[in-house]
CSV table of C-alpha atoms in Angstrom, one decimal:
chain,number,residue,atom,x,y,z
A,297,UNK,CA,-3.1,-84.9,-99.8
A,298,UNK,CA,-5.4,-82.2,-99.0
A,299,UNK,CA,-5.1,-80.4,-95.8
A,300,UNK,CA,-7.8,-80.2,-93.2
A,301,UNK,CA,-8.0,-77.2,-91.1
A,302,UNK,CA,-8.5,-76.9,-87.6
A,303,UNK,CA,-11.0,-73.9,-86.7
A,304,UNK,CA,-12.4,-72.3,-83.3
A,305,UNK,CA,-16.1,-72.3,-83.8
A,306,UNK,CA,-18.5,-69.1,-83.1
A,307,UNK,CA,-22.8,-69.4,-83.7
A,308,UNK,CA,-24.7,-66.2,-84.5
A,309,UNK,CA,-28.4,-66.0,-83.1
A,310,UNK,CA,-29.9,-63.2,-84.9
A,311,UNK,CA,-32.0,-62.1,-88.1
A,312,UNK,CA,-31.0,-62.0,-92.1
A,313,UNK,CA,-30.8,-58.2,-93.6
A,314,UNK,CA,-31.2,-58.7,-97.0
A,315,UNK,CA,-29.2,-55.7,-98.0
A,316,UNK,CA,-26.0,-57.5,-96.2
A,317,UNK,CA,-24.7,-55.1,-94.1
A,318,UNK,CA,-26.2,-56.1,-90.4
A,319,UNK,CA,-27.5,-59.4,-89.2
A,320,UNK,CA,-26.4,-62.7,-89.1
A,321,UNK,CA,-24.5,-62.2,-92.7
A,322,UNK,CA,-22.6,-58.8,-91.1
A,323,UNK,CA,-21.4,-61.7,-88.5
A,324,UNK,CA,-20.3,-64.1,-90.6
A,325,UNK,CA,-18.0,-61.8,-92.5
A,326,UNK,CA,-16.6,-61.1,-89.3
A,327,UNK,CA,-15.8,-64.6,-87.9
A,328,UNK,CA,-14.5,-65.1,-91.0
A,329,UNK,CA,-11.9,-62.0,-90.5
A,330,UNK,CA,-11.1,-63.6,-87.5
A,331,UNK,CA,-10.5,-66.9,-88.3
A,332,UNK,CA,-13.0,-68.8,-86.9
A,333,UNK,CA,-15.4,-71.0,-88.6
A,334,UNK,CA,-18.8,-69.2,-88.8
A,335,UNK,CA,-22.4,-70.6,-87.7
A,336,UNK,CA,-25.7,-69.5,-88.1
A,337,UNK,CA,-29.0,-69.8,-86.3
A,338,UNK,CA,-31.9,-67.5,-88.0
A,339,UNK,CA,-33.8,-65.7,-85.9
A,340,UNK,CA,-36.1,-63.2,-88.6
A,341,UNK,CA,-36.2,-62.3,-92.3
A,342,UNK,CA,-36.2,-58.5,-92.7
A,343,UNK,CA,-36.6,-57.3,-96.1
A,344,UNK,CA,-33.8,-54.3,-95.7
A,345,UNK,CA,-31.5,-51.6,-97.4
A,346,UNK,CA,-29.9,-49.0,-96.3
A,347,UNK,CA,-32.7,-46.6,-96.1
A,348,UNK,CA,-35.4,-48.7,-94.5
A,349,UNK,CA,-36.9,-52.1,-93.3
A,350,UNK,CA,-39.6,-52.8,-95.3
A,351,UNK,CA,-40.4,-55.7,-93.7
A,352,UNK,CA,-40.1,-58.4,-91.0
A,353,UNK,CA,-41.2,-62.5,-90.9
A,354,UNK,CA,-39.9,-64.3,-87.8
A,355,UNK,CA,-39.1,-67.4,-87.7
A,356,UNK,CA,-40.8,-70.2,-85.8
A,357,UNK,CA,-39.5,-70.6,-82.5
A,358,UNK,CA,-38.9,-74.2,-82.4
A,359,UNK,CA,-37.2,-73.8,-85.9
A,360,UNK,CA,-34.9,-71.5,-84.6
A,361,UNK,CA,-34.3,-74.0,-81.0
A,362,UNK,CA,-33.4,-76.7,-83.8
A,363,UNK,CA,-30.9,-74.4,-85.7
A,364,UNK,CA,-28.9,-73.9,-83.0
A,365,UNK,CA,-29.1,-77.6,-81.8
A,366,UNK,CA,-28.2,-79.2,-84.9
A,367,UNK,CA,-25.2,-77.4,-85.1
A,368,UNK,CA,-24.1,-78.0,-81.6
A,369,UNK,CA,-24.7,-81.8,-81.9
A,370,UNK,CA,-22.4,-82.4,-84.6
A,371,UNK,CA,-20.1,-79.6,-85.0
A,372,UNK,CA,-20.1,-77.7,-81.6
A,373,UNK,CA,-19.6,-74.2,-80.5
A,374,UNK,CA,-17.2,-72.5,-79.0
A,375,UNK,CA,-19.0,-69.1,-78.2
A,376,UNK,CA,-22.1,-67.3,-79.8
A,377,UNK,CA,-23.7,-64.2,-79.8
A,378,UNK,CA,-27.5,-62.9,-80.3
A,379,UNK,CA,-28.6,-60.1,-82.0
A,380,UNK,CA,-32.0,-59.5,-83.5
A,381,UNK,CA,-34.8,-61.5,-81.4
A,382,UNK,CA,-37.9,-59.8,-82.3
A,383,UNK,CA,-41.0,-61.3,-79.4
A,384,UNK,CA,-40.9,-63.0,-76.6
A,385,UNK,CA,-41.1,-66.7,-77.5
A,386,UNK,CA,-37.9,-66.6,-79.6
A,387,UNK,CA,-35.8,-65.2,-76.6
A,388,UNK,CA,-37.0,-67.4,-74.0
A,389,UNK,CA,-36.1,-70.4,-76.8
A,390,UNK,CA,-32.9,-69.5,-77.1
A,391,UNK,CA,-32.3,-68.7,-73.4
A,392,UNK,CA,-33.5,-72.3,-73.1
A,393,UNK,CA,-31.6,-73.7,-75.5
A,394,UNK,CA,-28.1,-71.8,-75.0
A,395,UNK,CA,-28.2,-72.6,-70.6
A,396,UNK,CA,-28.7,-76.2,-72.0
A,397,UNK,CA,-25.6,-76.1,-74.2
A,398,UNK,CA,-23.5,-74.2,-71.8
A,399,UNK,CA,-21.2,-72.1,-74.6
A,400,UNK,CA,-20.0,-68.3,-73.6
A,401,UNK,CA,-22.7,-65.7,-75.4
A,402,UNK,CA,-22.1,-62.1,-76.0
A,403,UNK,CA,-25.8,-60.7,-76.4
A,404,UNK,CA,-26.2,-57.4,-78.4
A,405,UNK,CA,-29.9,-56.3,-77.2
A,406,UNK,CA,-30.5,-55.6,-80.9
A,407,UNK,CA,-33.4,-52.9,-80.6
A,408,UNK,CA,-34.2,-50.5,-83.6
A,409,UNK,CA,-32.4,-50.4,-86.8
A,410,UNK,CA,-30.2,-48.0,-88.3
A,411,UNK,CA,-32.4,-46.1,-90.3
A,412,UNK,CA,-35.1,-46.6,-87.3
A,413,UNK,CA,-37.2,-49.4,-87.6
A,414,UNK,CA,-38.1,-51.2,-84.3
A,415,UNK,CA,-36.6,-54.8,-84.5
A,416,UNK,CA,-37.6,-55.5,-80.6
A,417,UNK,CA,-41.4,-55.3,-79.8
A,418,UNK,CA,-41.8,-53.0,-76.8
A,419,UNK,CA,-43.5,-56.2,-74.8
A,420,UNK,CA,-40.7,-58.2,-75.5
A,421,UNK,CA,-38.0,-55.9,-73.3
A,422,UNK,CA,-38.9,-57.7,-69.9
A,423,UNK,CA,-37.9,-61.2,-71.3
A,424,UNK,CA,-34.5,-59.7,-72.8
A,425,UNK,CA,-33.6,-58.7,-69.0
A,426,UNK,CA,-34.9,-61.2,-67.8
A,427,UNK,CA,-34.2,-64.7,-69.5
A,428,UNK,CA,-31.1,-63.2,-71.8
A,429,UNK,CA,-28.8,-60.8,-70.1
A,430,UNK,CA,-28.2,-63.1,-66.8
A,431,UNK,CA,-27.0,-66.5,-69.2
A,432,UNK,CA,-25.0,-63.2,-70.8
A,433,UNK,CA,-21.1,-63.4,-70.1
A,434,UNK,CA,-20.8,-60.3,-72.2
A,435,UNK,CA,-23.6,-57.8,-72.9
A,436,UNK,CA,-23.2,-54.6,-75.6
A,437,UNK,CA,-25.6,-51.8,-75.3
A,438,UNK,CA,-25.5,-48.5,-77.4
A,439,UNK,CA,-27.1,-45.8,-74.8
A,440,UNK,CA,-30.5,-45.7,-76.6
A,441,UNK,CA,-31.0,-49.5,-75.5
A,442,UNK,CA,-28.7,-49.2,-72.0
A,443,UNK,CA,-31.4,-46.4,-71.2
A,444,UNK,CA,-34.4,-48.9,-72.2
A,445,UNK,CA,-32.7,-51.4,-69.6
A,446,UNK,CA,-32.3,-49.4,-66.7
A,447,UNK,CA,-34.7,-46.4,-67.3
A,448,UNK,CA,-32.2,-43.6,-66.9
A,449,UNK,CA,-31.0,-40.8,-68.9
A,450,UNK,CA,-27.5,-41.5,-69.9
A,451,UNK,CA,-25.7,-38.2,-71.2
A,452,UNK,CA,-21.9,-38.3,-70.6
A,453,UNK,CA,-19.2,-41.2,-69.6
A,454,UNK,CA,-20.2,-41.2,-66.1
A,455,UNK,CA,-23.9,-41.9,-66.8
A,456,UNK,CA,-22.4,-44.7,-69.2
A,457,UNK,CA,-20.9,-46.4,-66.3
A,458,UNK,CA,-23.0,-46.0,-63.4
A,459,UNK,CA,-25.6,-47.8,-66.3
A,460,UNK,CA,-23.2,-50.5,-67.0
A,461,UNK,CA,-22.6,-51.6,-63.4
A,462,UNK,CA,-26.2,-51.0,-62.4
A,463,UNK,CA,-26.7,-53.4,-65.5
A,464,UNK,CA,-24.1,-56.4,-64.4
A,465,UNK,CA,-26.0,-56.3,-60.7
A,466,UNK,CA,-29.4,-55.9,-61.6
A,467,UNK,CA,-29.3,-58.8,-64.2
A,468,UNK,CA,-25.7,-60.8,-63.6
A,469,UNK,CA,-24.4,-60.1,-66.5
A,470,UNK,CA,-20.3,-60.6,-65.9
A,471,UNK,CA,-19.3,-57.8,-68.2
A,472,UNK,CA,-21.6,-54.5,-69.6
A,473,UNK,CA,-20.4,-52.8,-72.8
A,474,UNK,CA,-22.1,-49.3,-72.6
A,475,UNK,CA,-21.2,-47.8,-76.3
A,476,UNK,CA,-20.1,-44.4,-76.6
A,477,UNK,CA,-21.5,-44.0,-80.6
A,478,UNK,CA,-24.9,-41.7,-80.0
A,479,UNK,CA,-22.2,-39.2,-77.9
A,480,UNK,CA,-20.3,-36.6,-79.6
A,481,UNK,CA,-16.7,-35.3,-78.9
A,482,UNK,CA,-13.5,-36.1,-80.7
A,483,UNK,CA,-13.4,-39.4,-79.4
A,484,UNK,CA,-15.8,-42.5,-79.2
A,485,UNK,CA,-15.8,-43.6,-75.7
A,486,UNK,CA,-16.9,-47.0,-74.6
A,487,UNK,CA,-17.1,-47.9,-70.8
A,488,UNK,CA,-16.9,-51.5,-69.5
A,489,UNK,CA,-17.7,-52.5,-66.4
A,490,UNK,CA,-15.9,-55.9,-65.5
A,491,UNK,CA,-18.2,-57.8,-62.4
A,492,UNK,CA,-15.3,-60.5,-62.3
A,493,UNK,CA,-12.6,-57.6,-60.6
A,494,UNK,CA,-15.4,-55.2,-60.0
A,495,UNK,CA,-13.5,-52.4,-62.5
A,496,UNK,CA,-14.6,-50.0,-65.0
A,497,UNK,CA,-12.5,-49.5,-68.0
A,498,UNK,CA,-12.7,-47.5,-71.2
A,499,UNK,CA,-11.7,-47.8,-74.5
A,500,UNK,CA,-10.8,-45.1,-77.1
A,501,UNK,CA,-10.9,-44.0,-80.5
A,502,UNK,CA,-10.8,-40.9,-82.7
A,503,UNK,CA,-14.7,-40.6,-83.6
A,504,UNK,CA,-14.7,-40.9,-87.3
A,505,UNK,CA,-16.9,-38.9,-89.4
A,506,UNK,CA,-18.8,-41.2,-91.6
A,507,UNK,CA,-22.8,-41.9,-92.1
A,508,UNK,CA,-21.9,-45.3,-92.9
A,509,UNK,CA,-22.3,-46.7,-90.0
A,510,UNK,CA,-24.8,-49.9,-90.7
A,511,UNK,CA,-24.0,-52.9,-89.2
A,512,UNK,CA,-21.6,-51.6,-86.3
A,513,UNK,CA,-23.1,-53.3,-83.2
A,514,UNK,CA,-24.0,-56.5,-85.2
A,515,UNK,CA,-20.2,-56.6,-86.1
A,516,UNK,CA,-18.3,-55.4,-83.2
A,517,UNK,CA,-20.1,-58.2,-80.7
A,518,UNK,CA,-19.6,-60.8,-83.5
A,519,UNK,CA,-15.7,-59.8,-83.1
A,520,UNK,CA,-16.2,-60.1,-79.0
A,521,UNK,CA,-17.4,-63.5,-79.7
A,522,UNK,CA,-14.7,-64.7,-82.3
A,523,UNK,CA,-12.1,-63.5,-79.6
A,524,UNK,CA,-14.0,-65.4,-77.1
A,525,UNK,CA,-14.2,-68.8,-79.5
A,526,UNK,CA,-10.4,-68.6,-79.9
A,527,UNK,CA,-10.1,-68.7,-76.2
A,528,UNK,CA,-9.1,-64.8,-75.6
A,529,UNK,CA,-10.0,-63.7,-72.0
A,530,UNK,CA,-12.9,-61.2,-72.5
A,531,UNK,CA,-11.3,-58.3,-71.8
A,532,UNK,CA,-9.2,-58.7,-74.4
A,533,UNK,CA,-11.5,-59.6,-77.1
A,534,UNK,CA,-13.4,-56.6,-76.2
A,535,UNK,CA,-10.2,-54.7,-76.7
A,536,UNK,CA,-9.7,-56.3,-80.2
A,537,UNK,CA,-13.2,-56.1,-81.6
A,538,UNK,CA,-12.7,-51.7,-80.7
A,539,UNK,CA,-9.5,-51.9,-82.9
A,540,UNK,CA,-11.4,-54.2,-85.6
A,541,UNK,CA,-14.9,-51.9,-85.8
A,542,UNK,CA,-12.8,-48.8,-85.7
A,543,UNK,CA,-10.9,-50.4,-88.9
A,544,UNK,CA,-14.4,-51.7,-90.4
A,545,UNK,CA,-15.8,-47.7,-90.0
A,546,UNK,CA,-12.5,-46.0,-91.5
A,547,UNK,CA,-12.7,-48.4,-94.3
A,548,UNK,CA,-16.5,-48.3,-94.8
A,549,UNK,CA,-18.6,-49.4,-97.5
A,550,UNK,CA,-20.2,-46.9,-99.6
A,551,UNK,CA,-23.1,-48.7,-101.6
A,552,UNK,CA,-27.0,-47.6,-101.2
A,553,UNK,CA,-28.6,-44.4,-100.8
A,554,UNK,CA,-28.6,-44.5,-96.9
A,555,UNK,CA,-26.5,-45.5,-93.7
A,556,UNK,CA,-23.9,-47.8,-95.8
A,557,UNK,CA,-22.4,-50.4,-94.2
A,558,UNK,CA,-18.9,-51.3,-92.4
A,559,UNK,CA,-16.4,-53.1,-93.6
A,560,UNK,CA,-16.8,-56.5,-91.6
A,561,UNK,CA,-13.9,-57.7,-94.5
A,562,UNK,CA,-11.6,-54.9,-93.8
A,563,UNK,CA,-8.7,-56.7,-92.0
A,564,UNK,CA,-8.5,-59.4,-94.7
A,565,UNK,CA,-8.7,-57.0,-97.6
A,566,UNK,CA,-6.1,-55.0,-95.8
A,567,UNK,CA,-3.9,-58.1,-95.1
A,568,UNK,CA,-4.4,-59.5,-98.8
A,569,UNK,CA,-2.9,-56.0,-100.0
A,570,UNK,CA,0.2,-55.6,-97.5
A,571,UNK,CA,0.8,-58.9,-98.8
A,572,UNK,CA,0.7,-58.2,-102.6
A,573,UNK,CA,2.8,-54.8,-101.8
A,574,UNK,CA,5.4,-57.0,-99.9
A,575,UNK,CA,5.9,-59.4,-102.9
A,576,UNK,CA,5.8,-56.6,-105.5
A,577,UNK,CA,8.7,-54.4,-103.4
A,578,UNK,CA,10.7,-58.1,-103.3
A,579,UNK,CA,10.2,-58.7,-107.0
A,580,UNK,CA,10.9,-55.0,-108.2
A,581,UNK,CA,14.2,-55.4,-105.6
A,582,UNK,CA,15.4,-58.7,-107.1
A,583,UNK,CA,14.8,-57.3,-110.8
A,584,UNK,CA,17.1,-54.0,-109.5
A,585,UNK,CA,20.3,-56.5,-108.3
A,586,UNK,CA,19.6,-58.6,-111.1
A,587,UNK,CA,20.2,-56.1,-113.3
A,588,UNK,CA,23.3,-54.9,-111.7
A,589,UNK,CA,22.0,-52.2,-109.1
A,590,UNK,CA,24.1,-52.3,-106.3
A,591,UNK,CA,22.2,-49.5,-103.6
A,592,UNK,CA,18.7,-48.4,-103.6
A,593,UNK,CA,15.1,-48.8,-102.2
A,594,UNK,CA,12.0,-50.4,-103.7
A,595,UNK,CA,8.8,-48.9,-102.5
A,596,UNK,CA,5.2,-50.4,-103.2
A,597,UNK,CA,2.2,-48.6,-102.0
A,598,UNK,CA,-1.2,-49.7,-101.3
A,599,UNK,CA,-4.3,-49.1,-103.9
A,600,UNK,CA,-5.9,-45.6,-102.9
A,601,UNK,CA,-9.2,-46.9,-101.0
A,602,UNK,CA,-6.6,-48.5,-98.3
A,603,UNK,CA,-3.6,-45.5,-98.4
A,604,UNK,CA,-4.4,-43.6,-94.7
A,605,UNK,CA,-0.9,-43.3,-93.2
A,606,UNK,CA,2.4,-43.7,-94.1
A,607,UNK,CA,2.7,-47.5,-92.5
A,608,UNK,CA,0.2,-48.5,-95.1
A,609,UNK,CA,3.3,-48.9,-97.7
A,610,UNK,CA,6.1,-51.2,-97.7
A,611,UNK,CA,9.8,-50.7,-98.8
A,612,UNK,CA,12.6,-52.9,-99.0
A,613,UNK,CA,16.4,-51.2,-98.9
A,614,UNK,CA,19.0,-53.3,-100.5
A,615,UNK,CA,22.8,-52.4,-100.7
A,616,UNK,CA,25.8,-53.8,-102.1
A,617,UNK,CA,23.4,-56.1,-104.0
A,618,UNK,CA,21.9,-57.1,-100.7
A,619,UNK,CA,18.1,-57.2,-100.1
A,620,UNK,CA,17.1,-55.7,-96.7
A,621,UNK,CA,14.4,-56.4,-94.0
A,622,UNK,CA,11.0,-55.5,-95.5
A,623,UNK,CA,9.6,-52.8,-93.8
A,624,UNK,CA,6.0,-51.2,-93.5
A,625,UNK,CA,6.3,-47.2,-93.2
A,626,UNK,CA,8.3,-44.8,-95.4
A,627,UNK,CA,11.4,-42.7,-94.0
A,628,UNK,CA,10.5,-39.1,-94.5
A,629,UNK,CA,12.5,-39.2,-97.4
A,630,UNK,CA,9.6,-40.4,-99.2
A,631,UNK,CA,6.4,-39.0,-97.7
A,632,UNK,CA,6.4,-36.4,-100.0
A,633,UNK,CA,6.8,-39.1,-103.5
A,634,UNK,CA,4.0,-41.3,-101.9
A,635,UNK,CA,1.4,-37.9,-101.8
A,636,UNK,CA,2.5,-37.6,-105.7
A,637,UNK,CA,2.2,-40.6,-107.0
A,638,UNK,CA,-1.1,-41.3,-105.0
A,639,UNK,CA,-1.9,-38.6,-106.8
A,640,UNK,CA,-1.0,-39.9,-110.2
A,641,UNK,CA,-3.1,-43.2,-109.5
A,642,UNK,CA,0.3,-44.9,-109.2
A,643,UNK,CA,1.4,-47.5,-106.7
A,644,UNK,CA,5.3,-48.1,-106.8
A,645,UNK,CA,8.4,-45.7,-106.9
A,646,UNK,CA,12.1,-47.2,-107.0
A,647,UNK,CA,14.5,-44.4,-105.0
A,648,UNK,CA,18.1,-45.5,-106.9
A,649,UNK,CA,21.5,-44.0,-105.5
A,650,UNK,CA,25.1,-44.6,-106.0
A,651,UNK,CA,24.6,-44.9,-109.8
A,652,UNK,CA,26.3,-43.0,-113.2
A,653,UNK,CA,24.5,-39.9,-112.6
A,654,UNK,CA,24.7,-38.8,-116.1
A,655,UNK,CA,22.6,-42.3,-117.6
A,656,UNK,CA,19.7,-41.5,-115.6
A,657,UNK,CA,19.1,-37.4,-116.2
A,658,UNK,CA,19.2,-38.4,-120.0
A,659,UNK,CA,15.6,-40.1,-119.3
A,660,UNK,CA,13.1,-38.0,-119.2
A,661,UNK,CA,10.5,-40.5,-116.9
A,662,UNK,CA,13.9,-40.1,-113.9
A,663,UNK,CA,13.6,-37.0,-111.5
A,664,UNK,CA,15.8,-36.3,-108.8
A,665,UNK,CA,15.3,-35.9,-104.7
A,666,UNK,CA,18.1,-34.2,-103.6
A,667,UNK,CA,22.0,-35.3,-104.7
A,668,UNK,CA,21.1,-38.6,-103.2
A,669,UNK,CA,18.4,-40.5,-105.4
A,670,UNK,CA,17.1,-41.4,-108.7
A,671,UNK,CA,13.6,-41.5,-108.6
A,672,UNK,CA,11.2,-43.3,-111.1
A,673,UNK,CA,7.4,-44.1,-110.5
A,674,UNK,CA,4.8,-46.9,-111.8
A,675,UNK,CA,1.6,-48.8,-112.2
A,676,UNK,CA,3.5,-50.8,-109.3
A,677,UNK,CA,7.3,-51.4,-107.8
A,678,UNK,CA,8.5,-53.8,-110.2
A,679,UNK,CA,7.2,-51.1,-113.3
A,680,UNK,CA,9.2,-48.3,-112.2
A,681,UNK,CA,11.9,-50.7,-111.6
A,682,UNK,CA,11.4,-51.4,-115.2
A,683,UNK,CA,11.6,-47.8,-115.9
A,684,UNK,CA,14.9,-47.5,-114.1
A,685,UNK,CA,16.5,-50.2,-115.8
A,686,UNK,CA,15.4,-49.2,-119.8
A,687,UNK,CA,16.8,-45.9,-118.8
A,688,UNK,CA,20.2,-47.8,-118.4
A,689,UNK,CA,20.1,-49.9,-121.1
A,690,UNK,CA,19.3,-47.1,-123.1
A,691,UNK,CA,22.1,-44.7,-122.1
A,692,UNK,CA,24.5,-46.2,-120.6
């Protein structure tokens, strides 16, 4: 019997970028990281790549009024965001349309492109303050367009939240996202302004240095609104969609001659290769007892592109032919053999002690860490275990 799953539901608004990385498809990939069903209600065709928009066709208005209805008739909609609405007459449609549907939005006041392109026409701002941000429960301004809002000069954190509050009162917006991206500093600095509590709140990452950047906004208020579909408070689908972008920028995507895009994928790619590490550390561990190996550890590492930190490997510890607790992290014991075999393009190391010493120094593919362990390395954890246990049939 096939099984039917149950999924929280979250519309996009916005335009297509041909070249994938922003837009409505950047969105998609990211309610599907989350787990939620993605929807889609074009807004504009731009003809894009990472170096330029060559060219924009907008759709109709009352095209993109039946988009968004269709959907919400027969599949409904948990929460939606907006990001690319080029004029005037596609805003006040969907303001129209969204106030008669009632769902939470998250608008991003999508204004220029990455490599600089205006995707808002200049006539067009009035009806974004006016007619969007106040139907808005969460609003997500880089300074460039938090300036266009409220006409001031934003230049440090304090700036960033004086705009964000002046935003929530002036328009009724319940919570203001000034983004910290155009500042510089170690850190990337968001300020939030919450009208619910009257509170302003930051959030913080280490600033990474990276010119792919393509796609951030589009992706970070998708993530706002996943949270929001799957019934997170705000606040903490805010906090959630920081840690997700700040994964999606480390992890970027480096394809096209320009402002390459994040990595909207990132947290199911990651979770995809914890998960083959896990079951190759398990297997390589169960081949070691099986064999007759009563102490040792089993390490399996991620590929290259993913290895950042030492908790992006897994190892599992068995003794007395025992298998342990899997565990992500290495012991300092074996920071040092993760750096080498990285280095060697190799993936899995098996750490054996409490074995004939004599069997193991007779193969020449064994080296030795300390008095303690036997150490051999491989495409993968259950090839060096391989290694380990030739070398004892061979010798013993």
């Amino acid at each position: 019997m096939a099984v039917v799953m149950s999924l929280r539901k979250a519309l996009t608004i916005a335009g297509l970028d041909s070249g994938a990385g922003a837009g409505a498809t950047a969105d998609l990939k990211t309610f599907h990281s989350f787990g939620v069903y993605g929807m889609v209600a074009l807004t504009s065709v731009t003809s894009q790549n990472t170096v330029e928009v060559r060219s924009i066709s907008d759709v109709p208005p009352n095209v993109v009024e039946d988009e968004i209805n269709v959907v919400a008739e027969d599949i409904g909609v948990d929460a939606a965001k907006t990001g690319m609405l080029s004029n005037s007459a596609i805003i006040a449609t969907v303001s129209r349309t969204v106030r008669k549907w009632g769902f939470p939005l998250v608008v991003d006041p999508v204004m220029v492109a990455k490599s600089g392109a205006r995707l808002l026409r200049e006539d067009a701002v009035n009806s974004l303050r006016n007619l969007l941000l106040p139907i808005a429960l969460v609003v997500t301004p880089n300074i460039p367009e938090a300036e266009v809002l409220t006409g001031e000069t934003i230049k440090d954190l304090g700036d960033m939240g004086r705009a964000a509050r002046w935003i929530s009162r002036e328009f009724g917006t319940s919570i203001v996202i000034v983004k910290g991206g155009h500042l510089t500093g170690p850190e990337s600095v968001d300020v939030i302004y919450d009208s619910r509590h009257e509170s302003l709140h930051e959030l913080r990452a280490p600033r990474i240095d990276t010119s792919n950047t393509h796609g951030t906004g589009c992706s970070f208020s998708a993530a706002i609104a996943a949270g929001i579909a799957k019934g997170m408070d705000a606040m903490d689908a805010i906090r959630a969609a920081k840690e997700f972008i700040t994964n999606a920028i480390l992890y970027s995507v480096g394809v096209g001659h320009g402002h390459g895009p994040v990595n909207s994928l990132v947290s199911l790619q990651l979770s995809a290769a914890k998960y083959d590490a896990l079951m190759d550390s398990i297997k390589a561990t169960n081949r070691l007892i099986a064999a007759g190996l009563r102490s040792g550890v089993s390490i399996s590492l991620l590929p290259l592109d993913y290895f950042r930190r030492g908790d992006e490997a897994i190892y599992v510890e068995f003794d007395e032919g025992r298998l342990g607790d899997p565990v992500f992290g290495l012991p300092n014991d074996f920071s040092s053999l993760a750096v080498e075999a990285i280095g060697k393009g190799l993936k899995g190391i098996v750490a054996i002690k409490g074995v004939t010493a004599q069997a193991l120094n007779r193969c020449g593919a064994i080296k030795t860490v300390g008095t303690k362990y036997w150490i051999a390395m491989g495409d993968n954890a259950i090839d060096a275990a391989n290694v380990i246990i030739n070398c004892l049939d061979q010798h013993q």
